[in-house]
PDB file of C-alpha atoms and ligand atoms in Angstrom:
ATOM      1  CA  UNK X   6    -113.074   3.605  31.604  1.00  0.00           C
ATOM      2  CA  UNK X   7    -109.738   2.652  33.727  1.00  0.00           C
ATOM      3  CA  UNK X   8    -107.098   0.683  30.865  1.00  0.00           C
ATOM      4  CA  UNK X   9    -104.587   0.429  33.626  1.00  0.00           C
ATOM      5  CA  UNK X  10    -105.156  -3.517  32.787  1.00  0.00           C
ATOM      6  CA  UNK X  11    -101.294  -3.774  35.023  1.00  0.00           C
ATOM      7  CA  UNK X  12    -103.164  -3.756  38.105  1.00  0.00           C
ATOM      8  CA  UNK X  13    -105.537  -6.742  36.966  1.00  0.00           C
ATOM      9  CA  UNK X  14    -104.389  -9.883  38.665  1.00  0.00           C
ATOM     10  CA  UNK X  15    -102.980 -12.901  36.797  1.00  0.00           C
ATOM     11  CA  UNK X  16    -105.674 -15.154  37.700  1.00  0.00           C
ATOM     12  CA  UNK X  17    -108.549 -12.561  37.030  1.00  0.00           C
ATOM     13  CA  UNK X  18    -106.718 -11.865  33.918  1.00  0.00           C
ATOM     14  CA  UNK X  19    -106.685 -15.774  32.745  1.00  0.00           C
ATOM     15  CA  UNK X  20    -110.600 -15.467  33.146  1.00  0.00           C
ATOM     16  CA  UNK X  21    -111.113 -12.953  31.094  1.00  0.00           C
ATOM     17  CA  UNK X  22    -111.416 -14.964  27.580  1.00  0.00           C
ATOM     18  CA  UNK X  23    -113.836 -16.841  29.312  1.00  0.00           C
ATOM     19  CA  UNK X  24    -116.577 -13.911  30.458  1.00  0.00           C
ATOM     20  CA  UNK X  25    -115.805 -12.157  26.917  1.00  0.00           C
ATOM     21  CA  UNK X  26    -117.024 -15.336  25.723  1.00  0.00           C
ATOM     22  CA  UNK X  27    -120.222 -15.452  27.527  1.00  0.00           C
ATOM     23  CA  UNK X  28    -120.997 -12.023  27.146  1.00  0.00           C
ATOM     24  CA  UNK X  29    -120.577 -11.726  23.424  1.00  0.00           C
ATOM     25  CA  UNK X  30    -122.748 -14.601  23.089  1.00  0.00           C
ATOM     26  CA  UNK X  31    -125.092 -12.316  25.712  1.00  0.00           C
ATOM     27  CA  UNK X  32    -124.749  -9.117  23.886  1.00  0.00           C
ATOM     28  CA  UNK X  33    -125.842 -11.025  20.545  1.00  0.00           C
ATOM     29  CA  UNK X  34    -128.979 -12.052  21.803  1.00  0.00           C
ATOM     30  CA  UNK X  35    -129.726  -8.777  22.778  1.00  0.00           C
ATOM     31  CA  UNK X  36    -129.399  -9.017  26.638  1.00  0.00           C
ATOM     32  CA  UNK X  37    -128.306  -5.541  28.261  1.00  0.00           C
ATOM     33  CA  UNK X  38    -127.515  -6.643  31.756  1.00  0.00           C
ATOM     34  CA  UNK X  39    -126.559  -9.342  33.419  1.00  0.00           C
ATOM     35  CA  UNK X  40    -126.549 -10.535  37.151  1.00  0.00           C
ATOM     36  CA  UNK X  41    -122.979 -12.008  38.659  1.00  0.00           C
ATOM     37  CA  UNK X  42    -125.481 -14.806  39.367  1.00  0.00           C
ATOM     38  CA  UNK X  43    -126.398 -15.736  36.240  1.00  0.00           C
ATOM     39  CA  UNK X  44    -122.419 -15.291  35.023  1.00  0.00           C
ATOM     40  CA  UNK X  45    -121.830 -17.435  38.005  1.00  0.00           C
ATOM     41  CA  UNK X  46    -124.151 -20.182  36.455  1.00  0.00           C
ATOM     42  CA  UNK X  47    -123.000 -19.860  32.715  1.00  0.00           C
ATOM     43  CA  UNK X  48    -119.139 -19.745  33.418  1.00  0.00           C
ATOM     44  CA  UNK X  49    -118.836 -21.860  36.481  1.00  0.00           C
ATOM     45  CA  UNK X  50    -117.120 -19.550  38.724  1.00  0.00           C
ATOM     46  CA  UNK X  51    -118.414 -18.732  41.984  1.00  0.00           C
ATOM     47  CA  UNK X  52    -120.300 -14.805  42.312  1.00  0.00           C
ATOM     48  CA  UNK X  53    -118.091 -13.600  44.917  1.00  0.00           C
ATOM     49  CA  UNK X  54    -115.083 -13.840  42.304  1.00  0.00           C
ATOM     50  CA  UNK X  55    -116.872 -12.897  39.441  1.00  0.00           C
ATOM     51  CA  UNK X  56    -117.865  -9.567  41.812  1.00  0.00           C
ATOM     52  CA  UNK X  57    -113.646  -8.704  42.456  1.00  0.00           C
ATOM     53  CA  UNK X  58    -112.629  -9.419  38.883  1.00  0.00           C
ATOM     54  CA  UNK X  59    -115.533  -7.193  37.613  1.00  0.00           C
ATOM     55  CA  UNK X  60    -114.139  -4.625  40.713  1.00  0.00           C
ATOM     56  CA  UNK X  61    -110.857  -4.639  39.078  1.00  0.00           C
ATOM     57  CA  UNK X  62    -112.436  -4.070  35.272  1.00  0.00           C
ATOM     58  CA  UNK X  63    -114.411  -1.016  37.015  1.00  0.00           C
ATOM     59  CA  UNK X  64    -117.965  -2.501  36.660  1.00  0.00           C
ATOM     60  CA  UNK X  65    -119.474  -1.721  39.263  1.00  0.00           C
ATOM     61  CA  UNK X  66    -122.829  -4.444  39.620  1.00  0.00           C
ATOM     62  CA  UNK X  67    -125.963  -2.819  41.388  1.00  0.00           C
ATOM     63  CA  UNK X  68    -128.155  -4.839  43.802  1.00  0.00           C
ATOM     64  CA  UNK X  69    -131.253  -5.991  41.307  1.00  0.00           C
ATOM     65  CA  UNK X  70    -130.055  -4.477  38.294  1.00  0.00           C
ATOM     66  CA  UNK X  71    -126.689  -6.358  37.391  1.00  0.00           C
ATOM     67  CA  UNK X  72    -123.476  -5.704  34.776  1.00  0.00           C
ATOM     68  CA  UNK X  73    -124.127  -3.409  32.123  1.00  0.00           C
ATOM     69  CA  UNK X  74    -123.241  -5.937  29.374  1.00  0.00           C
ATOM     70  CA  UNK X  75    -122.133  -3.718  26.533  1.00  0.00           C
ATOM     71  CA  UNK X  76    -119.336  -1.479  29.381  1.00  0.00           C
ATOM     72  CA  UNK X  77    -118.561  -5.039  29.900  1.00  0.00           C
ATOM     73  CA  UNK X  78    -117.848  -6.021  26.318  1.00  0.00           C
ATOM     74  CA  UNK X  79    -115.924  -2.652  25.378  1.00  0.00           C
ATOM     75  CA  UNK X  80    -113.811  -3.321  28.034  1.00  0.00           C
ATOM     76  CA  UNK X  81    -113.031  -6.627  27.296  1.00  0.00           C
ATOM     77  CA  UNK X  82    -112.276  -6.076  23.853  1.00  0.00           C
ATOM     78  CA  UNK X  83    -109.697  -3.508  24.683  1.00  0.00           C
ATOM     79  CA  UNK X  84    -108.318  -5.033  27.384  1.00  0.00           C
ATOM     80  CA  UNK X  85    -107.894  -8.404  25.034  1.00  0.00           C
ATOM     81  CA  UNK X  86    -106.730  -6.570  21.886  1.00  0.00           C
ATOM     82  CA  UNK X  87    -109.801  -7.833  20.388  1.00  0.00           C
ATOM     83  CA  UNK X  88    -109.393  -4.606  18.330  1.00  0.00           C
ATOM     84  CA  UNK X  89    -106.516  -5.988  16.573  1.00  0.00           C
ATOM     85  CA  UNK X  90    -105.914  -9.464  15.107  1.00  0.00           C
ATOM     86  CA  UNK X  91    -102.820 -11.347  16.140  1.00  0.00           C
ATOM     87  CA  UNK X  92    -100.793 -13.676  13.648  1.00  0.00           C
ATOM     88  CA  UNK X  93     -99.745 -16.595  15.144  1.00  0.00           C
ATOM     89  CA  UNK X  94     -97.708 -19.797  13.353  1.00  0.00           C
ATOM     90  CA  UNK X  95     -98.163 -23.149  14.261  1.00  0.00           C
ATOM     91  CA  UNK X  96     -94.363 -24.747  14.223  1.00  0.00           C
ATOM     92  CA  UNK X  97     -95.017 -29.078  13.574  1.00  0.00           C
ATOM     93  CA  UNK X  98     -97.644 -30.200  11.658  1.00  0.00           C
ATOM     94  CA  UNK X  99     -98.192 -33.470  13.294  1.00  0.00           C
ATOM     95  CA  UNK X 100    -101.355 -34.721  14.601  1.00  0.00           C
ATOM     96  CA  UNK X 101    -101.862 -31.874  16.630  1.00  0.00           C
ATOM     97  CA  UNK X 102    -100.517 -28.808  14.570  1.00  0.00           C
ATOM     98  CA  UNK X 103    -102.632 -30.477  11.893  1.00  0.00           C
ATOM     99  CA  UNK X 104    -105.986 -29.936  14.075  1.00  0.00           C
ATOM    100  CA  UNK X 105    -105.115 -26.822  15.012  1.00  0.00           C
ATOM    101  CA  UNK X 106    -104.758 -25.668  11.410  1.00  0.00           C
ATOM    102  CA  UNK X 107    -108.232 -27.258  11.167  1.00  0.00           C
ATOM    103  CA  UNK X 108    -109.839 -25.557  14.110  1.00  0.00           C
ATOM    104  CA  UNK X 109    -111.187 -21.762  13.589  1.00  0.00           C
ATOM    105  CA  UNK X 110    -109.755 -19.778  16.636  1.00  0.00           C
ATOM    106  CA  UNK X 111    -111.524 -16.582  14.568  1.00  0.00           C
ATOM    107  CA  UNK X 112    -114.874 -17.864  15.815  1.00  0.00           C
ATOM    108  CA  UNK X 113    -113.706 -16.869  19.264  1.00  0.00           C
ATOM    109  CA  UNK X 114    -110.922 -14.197  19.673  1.00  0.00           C
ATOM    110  CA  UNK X 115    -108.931 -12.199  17.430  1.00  0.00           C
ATOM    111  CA  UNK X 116    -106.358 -14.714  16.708  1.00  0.00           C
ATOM    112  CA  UNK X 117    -105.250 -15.795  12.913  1.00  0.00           C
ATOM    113  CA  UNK X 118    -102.973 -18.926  12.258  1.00  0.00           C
ATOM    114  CA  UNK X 119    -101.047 -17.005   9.541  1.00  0.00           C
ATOM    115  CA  UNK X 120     -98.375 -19.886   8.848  1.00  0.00           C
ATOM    116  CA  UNK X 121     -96.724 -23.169  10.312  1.00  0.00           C
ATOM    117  CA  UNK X 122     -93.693 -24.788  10.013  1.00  0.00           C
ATOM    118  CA  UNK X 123     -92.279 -28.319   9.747  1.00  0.00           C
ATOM    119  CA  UNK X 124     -89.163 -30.226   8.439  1.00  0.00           C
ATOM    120  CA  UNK X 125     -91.027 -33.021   6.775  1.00  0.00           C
ATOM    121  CA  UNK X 126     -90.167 -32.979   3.002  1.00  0.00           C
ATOM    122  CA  UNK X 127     -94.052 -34.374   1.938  1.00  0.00           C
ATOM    123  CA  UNK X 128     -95.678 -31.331   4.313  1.00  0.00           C
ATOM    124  CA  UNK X 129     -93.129 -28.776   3.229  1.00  0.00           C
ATOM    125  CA  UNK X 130     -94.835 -26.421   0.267  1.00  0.00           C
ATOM    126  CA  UNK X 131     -98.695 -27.686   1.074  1.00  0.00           C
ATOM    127  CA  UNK X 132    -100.937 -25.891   2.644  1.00  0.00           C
ATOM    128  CA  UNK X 133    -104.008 -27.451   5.149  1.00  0.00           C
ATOM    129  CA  UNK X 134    -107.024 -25.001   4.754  1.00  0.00           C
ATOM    130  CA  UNK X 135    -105.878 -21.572   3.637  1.00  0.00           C
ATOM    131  CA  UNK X 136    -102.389 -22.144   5.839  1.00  0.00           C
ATOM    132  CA  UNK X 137     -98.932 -22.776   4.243  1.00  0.00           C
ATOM    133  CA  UNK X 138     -96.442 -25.049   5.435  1.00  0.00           C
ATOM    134  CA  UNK X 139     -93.068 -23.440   5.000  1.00  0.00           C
ATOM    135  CA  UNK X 140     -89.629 -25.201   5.836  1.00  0.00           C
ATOM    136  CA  UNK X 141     -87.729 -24.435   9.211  1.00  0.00           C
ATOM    137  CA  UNK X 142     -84.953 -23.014   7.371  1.00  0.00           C
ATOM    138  CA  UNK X 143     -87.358 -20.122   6.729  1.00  0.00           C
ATOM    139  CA  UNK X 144     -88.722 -19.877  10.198  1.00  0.00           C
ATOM    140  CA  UNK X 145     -87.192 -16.480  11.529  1.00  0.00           C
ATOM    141  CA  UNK X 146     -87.043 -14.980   8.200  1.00  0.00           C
ATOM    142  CA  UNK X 147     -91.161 -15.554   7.666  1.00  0.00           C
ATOM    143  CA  UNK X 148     -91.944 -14.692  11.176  1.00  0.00           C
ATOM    144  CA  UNK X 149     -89.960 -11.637  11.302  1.00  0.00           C
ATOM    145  CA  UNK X 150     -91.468 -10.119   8.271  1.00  0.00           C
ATOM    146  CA  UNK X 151     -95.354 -11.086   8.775  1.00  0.00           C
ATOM    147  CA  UNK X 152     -94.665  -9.550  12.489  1.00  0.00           C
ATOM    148  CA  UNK X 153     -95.563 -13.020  13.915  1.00  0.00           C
ATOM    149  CA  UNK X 154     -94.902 -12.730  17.238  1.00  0.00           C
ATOM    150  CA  UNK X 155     -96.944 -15.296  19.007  1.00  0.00           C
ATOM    151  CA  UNK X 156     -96.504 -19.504  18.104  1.00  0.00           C
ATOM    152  CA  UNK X 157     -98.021 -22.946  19.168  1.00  0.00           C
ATOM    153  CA  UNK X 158     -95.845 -24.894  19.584  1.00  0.00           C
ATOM    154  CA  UNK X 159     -96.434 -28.955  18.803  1.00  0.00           C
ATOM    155  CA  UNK X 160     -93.279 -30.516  17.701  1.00  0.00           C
ATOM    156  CA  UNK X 161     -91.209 -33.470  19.087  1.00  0.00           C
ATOM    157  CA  UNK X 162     -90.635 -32.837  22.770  1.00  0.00           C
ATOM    158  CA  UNK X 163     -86.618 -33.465  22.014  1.00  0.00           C
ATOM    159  CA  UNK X 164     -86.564 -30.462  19.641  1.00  0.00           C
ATOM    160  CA  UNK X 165     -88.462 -28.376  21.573  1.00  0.00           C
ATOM    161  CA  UNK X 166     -85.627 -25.840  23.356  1.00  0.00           C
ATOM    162  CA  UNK X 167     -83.767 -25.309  20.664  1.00  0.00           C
ATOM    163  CA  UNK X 168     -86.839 -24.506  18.383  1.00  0.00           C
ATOM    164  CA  UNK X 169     -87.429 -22.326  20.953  1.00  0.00           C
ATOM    165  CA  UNK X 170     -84.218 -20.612  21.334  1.00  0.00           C
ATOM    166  CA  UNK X 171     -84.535 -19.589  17.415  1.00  0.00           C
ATOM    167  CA  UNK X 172     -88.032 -18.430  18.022  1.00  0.00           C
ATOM    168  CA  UNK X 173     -86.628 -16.352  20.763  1.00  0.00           C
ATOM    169  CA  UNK X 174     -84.589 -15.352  18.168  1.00  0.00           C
ATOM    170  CA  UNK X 175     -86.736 -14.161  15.669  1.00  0.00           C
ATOM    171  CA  UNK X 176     -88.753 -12.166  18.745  1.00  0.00           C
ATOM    172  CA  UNK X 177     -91.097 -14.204  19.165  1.00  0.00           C
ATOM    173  CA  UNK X 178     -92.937 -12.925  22.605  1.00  0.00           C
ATOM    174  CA  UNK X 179     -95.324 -15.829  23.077  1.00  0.00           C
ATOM    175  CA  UNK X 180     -95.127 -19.418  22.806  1.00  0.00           C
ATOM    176  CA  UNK X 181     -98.267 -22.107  23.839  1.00  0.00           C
ATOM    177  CA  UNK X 182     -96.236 -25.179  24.286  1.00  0.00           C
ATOM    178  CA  UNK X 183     -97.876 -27.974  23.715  1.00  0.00           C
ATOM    179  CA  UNK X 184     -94.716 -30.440  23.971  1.00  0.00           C
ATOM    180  CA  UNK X 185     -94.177 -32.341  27.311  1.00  0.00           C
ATOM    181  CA  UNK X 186     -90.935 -30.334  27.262  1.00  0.00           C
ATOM    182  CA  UNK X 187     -89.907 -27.599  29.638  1.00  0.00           C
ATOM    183  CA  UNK X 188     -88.661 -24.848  28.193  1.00  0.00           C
ATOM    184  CA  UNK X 189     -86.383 -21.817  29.057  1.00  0.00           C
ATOM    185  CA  UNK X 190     -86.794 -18.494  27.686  1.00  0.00           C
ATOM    186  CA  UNK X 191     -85.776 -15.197  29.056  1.00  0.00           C
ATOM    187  CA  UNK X 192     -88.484 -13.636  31.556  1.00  0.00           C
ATOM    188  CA  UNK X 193     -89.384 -10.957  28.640  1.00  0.00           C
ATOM    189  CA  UNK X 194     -90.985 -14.113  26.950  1.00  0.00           C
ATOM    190  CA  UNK X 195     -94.383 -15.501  28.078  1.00  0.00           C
ATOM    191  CA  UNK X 196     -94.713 -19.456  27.795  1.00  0.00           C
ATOM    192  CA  UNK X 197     -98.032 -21.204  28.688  1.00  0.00           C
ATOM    193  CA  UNK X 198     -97.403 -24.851  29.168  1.00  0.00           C
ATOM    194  CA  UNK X 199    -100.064 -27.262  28.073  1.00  0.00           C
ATOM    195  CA  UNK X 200     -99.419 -30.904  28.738  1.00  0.00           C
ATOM    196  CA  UNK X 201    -102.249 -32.780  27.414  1.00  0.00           C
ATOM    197  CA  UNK X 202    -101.349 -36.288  29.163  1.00  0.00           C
ATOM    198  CA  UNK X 203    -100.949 -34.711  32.252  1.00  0.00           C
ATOM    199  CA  UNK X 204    -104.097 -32.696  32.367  1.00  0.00           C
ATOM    200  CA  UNK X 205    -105.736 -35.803  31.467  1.00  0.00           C
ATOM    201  CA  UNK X 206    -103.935 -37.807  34.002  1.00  0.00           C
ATOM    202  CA  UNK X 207    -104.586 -34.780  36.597  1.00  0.00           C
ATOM    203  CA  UNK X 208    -107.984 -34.920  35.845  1.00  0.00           C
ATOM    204  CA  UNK X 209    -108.355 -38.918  36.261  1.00  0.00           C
ATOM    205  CA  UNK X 210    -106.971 -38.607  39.635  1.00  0.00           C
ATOM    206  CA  UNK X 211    -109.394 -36.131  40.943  1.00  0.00           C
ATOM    207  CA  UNK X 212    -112.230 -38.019  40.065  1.00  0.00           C
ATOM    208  CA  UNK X 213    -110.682 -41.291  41.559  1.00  0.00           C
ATOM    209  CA  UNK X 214    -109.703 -39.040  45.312  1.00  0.00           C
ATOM    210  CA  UNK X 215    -112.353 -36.368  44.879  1.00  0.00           C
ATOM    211  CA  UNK X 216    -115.062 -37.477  43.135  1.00  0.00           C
ATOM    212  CA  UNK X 217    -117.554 -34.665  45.028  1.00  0.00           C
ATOM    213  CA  UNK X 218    -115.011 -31.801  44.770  1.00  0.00           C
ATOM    214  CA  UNK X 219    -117.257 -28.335  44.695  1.00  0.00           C
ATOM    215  CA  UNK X 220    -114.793 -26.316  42.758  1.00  0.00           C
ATOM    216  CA  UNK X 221    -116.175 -26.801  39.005  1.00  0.00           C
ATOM    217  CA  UNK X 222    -113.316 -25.170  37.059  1.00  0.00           C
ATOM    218  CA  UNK X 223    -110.102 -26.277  37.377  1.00  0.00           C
ATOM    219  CA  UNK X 224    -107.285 -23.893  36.389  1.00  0.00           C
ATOM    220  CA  UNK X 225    -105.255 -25.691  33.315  1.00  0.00           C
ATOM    221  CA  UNK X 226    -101.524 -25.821  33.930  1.00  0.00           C
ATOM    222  CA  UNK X 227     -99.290 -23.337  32.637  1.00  0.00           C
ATOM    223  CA  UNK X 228     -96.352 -21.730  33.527  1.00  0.00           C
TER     224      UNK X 228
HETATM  225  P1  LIG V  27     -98.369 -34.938  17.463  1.00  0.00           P
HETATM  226  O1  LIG V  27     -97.471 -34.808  18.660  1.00  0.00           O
HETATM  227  O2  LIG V  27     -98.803 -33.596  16.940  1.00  0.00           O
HETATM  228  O3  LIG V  27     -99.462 -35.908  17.570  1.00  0.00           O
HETATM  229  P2  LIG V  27     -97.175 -36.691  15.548  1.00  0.00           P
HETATM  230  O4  LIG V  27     -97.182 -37.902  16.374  1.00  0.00           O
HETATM  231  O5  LIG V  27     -98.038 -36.640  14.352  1.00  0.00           O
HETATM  232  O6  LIG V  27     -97.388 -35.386  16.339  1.00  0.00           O
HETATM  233  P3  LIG V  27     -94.445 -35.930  15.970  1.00  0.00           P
HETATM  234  O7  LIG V  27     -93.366 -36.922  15.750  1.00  0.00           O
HETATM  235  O8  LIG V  27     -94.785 -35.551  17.376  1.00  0.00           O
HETATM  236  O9  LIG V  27     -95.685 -36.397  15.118  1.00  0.00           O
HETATM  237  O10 LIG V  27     -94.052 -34.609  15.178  1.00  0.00           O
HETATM  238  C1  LIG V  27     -94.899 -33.526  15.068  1.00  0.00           C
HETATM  239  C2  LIG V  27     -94.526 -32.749  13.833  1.00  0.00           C
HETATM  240  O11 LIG V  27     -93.312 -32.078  14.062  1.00  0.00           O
HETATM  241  C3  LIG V  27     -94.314 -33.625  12.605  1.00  0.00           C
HETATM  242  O12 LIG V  27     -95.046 -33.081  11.504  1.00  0.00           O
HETATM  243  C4  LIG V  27     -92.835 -33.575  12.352  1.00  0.00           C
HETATM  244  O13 LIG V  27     -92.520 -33.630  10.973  1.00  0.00           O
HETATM  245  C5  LIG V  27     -92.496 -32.209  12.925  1.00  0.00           C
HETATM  246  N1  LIG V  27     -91.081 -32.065  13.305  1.00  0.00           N
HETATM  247  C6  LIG V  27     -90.221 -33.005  13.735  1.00  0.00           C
HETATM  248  N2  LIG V  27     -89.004 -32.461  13.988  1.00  0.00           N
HETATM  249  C7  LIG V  27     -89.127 -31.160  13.704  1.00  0.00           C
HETATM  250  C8  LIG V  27     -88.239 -30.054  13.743  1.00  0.00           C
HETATM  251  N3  LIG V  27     -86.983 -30.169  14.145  1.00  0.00           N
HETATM  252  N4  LIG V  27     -88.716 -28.857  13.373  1.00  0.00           N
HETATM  253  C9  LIG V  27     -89.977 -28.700  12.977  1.00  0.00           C
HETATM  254  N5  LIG V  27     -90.865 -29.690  12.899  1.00  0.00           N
HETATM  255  C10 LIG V  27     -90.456 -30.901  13.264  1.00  0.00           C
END
């Protein structure tokens, strides 16, 4: 099986969650093999790409039989660390760290909101689900010694950076930033940008100027 997961190209590599996804669900209903047809239908990305990202993974499809789904999945789950769970922290429980703490990212990928983090004296010391709210003060201390290393962030755009600067601090190597904000980090740190107004504004202006548009995924914006 090749690992050499280096060679994989960013975008085939951002549509990887999304066949795991499918196939799991696949491989649980007891299907062994699957066409880049019927992947085509189910994820909405046209069979000529799902063909060179599967090249890349080393699944090779055959004419009439398909994707072995179970190479598929091992691969997948290597490739995505599924294998391991990774603690993340949310850092602002506002409307939206609050939701997140809510939502169960274990249903889909190995990903575990271990702790958040927020200023406000009434959230400090509670916890929302099984999740406890700790104060900034403690930030780099807690994240450091849980090994957090990847955090959502969904504070205030104004204290975004220097939030971020501590994180960077406390080696943080991943941040989701959910804050209008921009944010500089040094290029060993991965930030994916998620602007909810935006997309939503994006997506309003498509339908307005390109209400037929074939292309039925549209890549979310991150950075
Ligand atoms: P959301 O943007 O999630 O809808 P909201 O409108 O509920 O949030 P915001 O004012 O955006 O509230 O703040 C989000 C959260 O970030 C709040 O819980 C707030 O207490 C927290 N927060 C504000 N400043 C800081 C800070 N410097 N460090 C950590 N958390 C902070």
């Amino acid at each position: 099986m090749p690992q050499d997961t280096l060679k994989i190209p960013q975008a085939t590599a951002k549509r990887l969650p999304l066949y795991y996804r499918f196939l799991k669900n696949l491989h649980s209903s007891g299907k062994q093999r699957v066409s880049s047809a019927e992947l085509s239908e189910a994820v909405k990305v046209d069979s000529a790409t799902i063909r060179r990202d599967f090249s890349y993974f080393g699944a090779l499809g055959k004419k009439g039989y398909g994707y072995n789904v179970n190479y598929l999945l091992s691969f997948f789950r290597k490739t995505l660390d599924q294998d391991e769970l990774t603690k993340v922290a949310i850092i602002g429980v506002g409307n939206l760290g609050t939701a997140f703490l809510h939502y169960n990212f274990l249903k889909n990928n190995n990903t575990k909101i271990e702790m958040a983090f927020d200023v406000d004296a009434d959230k400090v010391g509670t916890r929302i689900g099984d999740v406890p709210i700790y104060h900034m003060d403690d930030m780099e201390e807690l994240l450091r010694k849980e090994g957090v290393a990847v955090t959502i962030l969904t504070v205030p755009a104004p204290v975004a950076q220097p939030i971020t600067d501590r994180l960077v601090s406390a080696d943080v190597k991943g941040i989701l930033n959910f804050t209008p904000a921009r944010l500089n980090v040094p290029a060993s740190i991965r930030v994916h940008h998620i602007d909810l107004a935006v997309e939503l504004q994006s997506l309003v202006y498509f339908l307005k100027h390109y209400p037929m548009q074939e292309t039925l995924v549209e890549e979310p914006i991150t950075e």
